[in-house]
mmCIF file with all atom_site columns, C-alpha atoms in Angstrom:
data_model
loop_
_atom_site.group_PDB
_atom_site.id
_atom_site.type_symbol
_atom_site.label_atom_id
_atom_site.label_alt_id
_atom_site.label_comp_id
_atom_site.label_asym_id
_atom_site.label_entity_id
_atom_site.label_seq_id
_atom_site.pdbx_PDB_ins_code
_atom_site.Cartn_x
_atom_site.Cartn_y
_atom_site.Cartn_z
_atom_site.occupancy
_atom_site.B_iso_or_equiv
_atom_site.pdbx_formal_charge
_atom_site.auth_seq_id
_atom_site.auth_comp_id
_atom_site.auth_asym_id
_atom_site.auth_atom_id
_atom_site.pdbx_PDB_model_num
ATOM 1   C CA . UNK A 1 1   ? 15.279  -11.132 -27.164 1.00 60.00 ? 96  UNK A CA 1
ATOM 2   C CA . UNK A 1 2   ? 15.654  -14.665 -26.036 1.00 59.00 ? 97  UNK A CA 1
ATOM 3   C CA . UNK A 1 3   ? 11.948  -16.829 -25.174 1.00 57.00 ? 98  UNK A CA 1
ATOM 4   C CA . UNK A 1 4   ? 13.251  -16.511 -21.276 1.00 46.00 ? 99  UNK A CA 1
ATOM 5   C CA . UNK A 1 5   ? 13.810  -12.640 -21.259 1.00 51.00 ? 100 UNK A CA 1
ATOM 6   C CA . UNK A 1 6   ? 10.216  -12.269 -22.803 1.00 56.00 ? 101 UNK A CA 1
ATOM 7   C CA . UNK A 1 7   ? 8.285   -14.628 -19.965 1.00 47.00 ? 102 UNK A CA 1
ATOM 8   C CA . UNK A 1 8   ? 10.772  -13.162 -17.433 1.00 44.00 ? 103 UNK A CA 1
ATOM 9   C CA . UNK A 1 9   ? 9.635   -9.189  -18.804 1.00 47.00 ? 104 UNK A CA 1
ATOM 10  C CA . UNK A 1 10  ? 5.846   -9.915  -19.443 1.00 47.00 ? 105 UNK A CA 1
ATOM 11  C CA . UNK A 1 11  ? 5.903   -11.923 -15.493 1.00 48.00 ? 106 UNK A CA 1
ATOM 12  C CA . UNK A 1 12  ? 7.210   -8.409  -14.227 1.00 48.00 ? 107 UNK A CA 1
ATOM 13  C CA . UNK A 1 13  ? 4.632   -6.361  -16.340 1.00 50.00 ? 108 UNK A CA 1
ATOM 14  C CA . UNK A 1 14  ? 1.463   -8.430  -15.457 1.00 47.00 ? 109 UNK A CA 1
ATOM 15  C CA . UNK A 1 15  ? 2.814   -8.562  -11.335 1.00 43.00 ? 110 UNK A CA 1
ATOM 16  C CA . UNK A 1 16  ? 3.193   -5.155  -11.577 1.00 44.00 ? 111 UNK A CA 1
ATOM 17  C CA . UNK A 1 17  ? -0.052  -4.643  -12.425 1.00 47.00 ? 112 UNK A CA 1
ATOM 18  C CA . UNK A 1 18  ? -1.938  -7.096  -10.732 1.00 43.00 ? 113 UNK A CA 1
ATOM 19  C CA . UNK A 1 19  ? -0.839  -7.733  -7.807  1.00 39.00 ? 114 UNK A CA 1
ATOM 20  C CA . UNK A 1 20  ? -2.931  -6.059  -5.015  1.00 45.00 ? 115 UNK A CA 1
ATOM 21  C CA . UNK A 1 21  ? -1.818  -2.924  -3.307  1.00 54.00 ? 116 UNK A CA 1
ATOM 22  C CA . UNK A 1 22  ? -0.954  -3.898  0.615   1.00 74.00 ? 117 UNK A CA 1
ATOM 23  C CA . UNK A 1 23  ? -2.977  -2.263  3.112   1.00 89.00 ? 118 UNK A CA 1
ATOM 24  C CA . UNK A 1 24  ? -1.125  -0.422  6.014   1.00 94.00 ? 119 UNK A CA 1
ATOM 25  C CA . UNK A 1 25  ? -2.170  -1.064  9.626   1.00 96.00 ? 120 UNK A CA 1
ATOM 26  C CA . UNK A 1 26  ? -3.630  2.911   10.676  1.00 97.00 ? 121 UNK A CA 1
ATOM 27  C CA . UNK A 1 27  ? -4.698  1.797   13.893  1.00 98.00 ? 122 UNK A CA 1
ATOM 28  C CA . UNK A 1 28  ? -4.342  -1.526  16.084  1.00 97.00 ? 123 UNK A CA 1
ATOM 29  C CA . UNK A 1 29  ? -6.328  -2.942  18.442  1.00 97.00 ? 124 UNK A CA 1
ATOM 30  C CA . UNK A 1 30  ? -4.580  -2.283  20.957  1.00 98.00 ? 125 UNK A CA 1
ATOM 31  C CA . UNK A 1 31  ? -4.050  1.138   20.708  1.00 98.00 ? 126 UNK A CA 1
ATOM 32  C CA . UNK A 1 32  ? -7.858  1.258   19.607  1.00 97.00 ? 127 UNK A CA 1
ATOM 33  C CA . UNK A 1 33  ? -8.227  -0.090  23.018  1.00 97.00 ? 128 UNK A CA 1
ATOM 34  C CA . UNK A 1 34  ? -6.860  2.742   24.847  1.00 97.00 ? 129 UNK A CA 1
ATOM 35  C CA . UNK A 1 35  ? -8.537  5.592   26.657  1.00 97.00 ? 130 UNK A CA 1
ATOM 36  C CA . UNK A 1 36  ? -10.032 7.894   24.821  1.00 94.00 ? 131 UNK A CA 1
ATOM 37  C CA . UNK A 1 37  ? -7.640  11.489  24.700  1.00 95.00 ? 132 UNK A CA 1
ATOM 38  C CA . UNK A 1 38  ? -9.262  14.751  26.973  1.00 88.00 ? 133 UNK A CA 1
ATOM 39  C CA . UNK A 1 39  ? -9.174  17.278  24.894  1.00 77.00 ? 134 UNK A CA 1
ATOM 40  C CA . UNK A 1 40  ? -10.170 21.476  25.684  1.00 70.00 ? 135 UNK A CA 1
ATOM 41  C CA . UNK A 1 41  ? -12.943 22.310  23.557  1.00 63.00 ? 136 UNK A CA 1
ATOM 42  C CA . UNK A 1 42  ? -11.323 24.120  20.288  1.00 60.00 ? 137 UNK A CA 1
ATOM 43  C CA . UNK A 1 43  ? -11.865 27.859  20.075  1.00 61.00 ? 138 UNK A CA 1
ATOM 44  C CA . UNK A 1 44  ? -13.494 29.559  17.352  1.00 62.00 ? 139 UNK A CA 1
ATOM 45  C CA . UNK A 1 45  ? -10.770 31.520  15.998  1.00 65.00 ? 140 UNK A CA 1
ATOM 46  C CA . UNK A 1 46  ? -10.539 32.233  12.546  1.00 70.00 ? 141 UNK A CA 1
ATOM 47  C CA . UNK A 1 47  ? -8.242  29.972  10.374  1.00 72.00 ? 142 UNK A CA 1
ATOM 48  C CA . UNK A 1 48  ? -5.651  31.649  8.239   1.00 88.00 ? 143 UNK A CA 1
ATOM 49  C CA . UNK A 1 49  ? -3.786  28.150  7.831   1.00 94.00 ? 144 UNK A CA 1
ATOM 50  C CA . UNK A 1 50  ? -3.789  25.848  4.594   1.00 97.00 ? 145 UNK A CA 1
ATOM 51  C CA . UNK A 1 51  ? -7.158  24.558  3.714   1.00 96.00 ? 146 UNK A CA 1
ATOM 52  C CA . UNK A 1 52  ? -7.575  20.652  4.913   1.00 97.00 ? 147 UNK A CA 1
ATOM 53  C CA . UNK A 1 53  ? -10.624 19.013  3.375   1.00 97.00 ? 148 UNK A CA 1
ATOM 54  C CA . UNK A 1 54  ? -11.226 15.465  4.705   1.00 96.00 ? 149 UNK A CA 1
ATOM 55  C CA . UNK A 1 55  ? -12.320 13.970  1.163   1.00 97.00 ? 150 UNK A CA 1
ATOM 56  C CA . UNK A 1 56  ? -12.520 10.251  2.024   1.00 97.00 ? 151 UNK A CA 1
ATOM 57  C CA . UNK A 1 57  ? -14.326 8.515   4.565   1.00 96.00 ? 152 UNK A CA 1
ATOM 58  C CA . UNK A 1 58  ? -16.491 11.830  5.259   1.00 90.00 ? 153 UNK A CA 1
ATOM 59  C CA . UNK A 1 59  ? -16.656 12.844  8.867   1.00 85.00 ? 154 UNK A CA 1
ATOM 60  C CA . UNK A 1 60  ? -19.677 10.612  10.734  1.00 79.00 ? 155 UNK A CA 1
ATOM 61  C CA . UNK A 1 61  ? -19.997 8.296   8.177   1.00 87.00 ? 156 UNK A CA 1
ATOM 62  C CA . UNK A 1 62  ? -19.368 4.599   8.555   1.00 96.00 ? 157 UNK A CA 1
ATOM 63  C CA . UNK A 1 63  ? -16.736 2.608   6.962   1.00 97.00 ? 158 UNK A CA 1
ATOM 64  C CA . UNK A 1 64  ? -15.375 -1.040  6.404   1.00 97.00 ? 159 UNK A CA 1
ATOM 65  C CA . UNK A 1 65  ? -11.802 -2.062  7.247   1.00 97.00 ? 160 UNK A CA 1
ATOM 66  C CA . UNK A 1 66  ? -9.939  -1.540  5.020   1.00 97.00 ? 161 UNK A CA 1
ATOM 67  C CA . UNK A 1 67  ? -11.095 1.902   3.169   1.00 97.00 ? 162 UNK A CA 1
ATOM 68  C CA . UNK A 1 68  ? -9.364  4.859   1.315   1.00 97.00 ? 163 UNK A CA 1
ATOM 69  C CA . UNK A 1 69  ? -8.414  7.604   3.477   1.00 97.00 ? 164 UNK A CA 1
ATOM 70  C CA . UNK A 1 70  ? -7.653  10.945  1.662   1.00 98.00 ? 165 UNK A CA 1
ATOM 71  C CA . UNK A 1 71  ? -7.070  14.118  2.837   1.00 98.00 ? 166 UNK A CA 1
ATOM 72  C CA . UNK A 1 72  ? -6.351  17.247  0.401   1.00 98.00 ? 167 UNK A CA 1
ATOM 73  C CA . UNK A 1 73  ? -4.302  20.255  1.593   1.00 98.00 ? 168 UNK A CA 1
ATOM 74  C CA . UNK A 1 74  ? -4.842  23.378  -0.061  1.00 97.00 ? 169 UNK A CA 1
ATOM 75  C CA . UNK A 1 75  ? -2.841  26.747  0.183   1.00 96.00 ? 170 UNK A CA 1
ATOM 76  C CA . UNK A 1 76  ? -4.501  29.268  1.222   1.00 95.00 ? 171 UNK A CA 1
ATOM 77  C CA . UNK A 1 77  ? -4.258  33.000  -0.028  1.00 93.00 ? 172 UNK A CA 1
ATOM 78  C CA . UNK A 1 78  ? -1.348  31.882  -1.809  1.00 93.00 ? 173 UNK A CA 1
ATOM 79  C CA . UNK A 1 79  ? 1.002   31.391  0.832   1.00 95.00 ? 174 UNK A CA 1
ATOM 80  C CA . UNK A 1 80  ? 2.755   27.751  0.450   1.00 96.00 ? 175 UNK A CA 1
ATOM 81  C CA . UNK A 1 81  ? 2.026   24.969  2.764   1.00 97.00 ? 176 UNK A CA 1
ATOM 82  C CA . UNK A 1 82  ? 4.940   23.711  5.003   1.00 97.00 ? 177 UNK A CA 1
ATOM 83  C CA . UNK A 1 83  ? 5.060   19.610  4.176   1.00 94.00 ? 178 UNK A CA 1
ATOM 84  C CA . UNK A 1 84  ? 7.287   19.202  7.139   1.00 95.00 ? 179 UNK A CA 1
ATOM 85  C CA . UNK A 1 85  ? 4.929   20.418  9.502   1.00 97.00 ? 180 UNK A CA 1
ATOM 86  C CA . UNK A 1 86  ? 2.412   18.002  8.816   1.00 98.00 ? 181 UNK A CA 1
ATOM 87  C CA . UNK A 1 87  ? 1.588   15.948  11.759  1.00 98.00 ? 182 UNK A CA 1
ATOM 88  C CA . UNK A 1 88  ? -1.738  13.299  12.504  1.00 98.00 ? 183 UNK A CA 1
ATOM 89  C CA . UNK A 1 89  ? -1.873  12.313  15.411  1.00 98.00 ? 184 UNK A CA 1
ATOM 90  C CA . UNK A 1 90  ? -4.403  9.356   16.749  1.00 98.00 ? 185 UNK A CA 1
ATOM 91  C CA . UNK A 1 91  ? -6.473  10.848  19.962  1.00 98.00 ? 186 UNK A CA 1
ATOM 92  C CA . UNK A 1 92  ? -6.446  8.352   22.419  1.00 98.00 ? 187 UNK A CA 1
ATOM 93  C CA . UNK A 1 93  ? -4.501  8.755   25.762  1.00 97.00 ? 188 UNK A CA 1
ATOM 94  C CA . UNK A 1 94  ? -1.237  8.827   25.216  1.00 97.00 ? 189 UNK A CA 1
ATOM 95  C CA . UNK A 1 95  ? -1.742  10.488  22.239  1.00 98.00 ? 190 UNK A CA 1
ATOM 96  C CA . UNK A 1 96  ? -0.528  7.958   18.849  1.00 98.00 ? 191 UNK A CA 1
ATOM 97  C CA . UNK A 1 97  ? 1.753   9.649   16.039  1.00 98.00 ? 192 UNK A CA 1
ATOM 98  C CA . UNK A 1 98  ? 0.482   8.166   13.183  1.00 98.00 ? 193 UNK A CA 1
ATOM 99  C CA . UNK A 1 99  ? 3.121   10.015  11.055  1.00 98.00 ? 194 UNK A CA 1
ATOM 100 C CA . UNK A 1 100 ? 5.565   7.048   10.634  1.00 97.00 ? 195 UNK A CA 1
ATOM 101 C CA . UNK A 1 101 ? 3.098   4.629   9.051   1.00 97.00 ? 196 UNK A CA 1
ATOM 102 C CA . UNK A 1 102 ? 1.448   7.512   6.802   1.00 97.00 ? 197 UNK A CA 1
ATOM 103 C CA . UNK A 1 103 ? 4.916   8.492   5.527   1.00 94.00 ? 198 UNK A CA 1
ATOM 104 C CA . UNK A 1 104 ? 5.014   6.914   1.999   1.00 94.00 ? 199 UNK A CA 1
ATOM 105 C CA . UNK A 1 105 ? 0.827   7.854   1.801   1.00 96.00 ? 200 UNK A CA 1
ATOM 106 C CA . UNK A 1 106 ? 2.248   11.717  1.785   1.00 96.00 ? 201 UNK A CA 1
ATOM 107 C CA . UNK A 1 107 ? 1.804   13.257  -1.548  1.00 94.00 ? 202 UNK A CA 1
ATOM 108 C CA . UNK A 1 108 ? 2.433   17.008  -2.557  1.00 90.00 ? 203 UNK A CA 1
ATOM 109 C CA . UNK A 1 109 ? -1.939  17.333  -2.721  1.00 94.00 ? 204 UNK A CA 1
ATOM 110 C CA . UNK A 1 110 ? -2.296  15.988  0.933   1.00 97.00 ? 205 UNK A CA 1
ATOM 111 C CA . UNK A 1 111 ? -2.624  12.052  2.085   1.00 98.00 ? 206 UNK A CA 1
ATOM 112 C CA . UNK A 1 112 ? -3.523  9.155   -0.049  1.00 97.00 ? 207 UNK A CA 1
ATOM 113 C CA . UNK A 1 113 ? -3.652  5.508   1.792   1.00 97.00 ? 208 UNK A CA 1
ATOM 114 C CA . UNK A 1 114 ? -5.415  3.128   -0.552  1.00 96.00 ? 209 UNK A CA 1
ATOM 115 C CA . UNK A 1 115 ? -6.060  0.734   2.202   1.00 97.00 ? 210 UNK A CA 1
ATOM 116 C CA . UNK A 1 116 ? -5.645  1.617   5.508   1.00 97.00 ? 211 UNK A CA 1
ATOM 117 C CA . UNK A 1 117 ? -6.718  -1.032  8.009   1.00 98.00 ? 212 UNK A CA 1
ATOM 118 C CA . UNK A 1 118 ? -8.642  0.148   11.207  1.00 98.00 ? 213 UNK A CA 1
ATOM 119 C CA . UNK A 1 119 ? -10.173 -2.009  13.937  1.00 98.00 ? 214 UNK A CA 1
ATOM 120 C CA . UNK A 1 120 ? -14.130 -1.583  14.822  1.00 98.00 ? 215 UNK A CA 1
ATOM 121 C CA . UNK A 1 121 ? -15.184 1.296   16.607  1.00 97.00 ? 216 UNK A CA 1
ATOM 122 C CA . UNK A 1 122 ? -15.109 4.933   16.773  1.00 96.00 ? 217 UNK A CA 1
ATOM 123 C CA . UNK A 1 123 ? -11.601 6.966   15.724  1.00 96.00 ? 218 UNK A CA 1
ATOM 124 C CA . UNK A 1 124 ? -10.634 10.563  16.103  1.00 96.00 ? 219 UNK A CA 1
ATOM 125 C CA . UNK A 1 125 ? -7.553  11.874  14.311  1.00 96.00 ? 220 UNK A CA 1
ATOM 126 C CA . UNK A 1 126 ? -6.419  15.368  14.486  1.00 97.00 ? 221 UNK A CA 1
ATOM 127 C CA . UNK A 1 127 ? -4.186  16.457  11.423  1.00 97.00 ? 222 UNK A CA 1
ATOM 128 C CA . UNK A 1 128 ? -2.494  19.716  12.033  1.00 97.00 ? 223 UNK A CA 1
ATOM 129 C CA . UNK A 1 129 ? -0.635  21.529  9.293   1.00 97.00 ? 224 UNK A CA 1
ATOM 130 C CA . UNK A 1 130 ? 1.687   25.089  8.928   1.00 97.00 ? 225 UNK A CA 1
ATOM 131 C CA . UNK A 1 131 ? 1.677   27.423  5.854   1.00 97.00 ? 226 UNK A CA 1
ATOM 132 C CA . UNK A 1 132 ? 5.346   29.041  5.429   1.00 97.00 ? 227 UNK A CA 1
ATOM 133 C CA . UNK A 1 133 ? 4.431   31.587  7.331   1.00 96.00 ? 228 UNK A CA 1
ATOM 134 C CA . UNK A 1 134 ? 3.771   29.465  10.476  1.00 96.00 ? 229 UNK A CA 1
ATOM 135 C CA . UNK A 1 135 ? 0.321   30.127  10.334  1.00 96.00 ? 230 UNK A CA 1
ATOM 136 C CA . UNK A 1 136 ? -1.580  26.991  11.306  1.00 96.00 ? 231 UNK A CA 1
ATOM 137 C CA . UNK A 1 137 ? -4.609  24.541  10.909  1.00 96.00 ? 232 UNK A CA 1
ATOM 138 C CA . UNK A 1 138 ? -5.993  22.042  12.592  1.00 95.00 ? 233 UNK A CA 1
ATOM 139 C CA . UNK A 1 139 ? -8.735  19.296  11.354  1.00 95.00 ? 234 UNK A CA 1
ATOM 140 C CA . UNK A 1 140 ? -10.410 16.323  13.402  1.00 94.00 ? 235 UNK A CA 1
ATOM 141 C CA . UNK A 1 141 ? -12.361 13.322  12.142  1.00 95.00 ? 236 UNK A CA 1
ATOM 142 C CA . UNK A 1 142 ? -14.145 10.936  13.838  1.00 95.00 ? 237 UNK A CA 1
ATOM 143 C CA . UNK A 1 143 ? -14.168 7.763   11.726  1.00 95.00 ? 238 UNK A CA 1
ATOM 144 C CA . UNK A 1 144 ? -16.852 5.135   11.911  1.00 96.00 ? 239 UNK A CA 1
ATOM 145 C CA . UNK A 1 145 ? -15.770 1.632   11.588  1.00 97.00 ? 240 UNK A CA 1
ATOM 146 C CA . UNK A 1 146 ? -18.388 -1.199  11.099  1.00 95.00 ? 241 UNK A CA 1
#
């Protein structure tokens, strides 16, 4: 291996492991800006759906832009979840797919955005999600941002 190939491989290698992972844009300000979304208070039904536990930021709790947002999705009785029906959705009026930017964040656990950027305020996001049998759950957050 010529002196060039060597620089050229251990360049890649120490990029690779350096170089800081980008942050996604979750929310902007403008759509932060937006009314907030009228919702019907949820029922209290039982929930058969997959298990969703919000792991990271906790619900209430307040956060600095840019922070780790990770969600877990469980089965539940053993019935497989449905990845395609996962949807999050931003609750402001119109409501604000945030599917499209979460997209690559998807893992087979649940979500897992290293650095998701979200302007000052106060943020609900509703993540629904199907088992395989089209039974279905739905989660909220409200997320604190200092």
């Amino acid at each position: 291996m010529k002196a060039h190939q060597i620089y050229l491989l251990l360049f890649t290698i120490l990029t690779s492991i350096f170089v800081p992972i980008r942050a996604q844009t979750l929310i902007s300000e403008q759509e932060a800006a937006l009314p907030a979304y009228i919702s019907k208070p949820a029922s209290r039904s039982i929930i058969r759906g997959p298990v969703v536990k919000w792991v990271n930021p906790k619900n209430g709790i307040t956060v600095s832009s840019p922070f780790e947002l990770n969600v877990l999705l469980q089965p539940r009785e053993g019935v497989e979840i449905d990845p395609s029906s996962l949807k999050v959705t931003y609750l402001k009026s119109p409501l604000i797919d945030l599917m499209p930017r979460l997209r690559t964040a998807v893992t087979q656990n649940g979500i897992e955005l290293k650095q998701a950027i979200v302007p000052t305020g106060s943020h609900t996001i509703r993540l629904t999600i199907k088992d395989v049998e089209g039974r279905e759950t739905n989660s909220q957050i409200t997320i604190q941002v200092k």
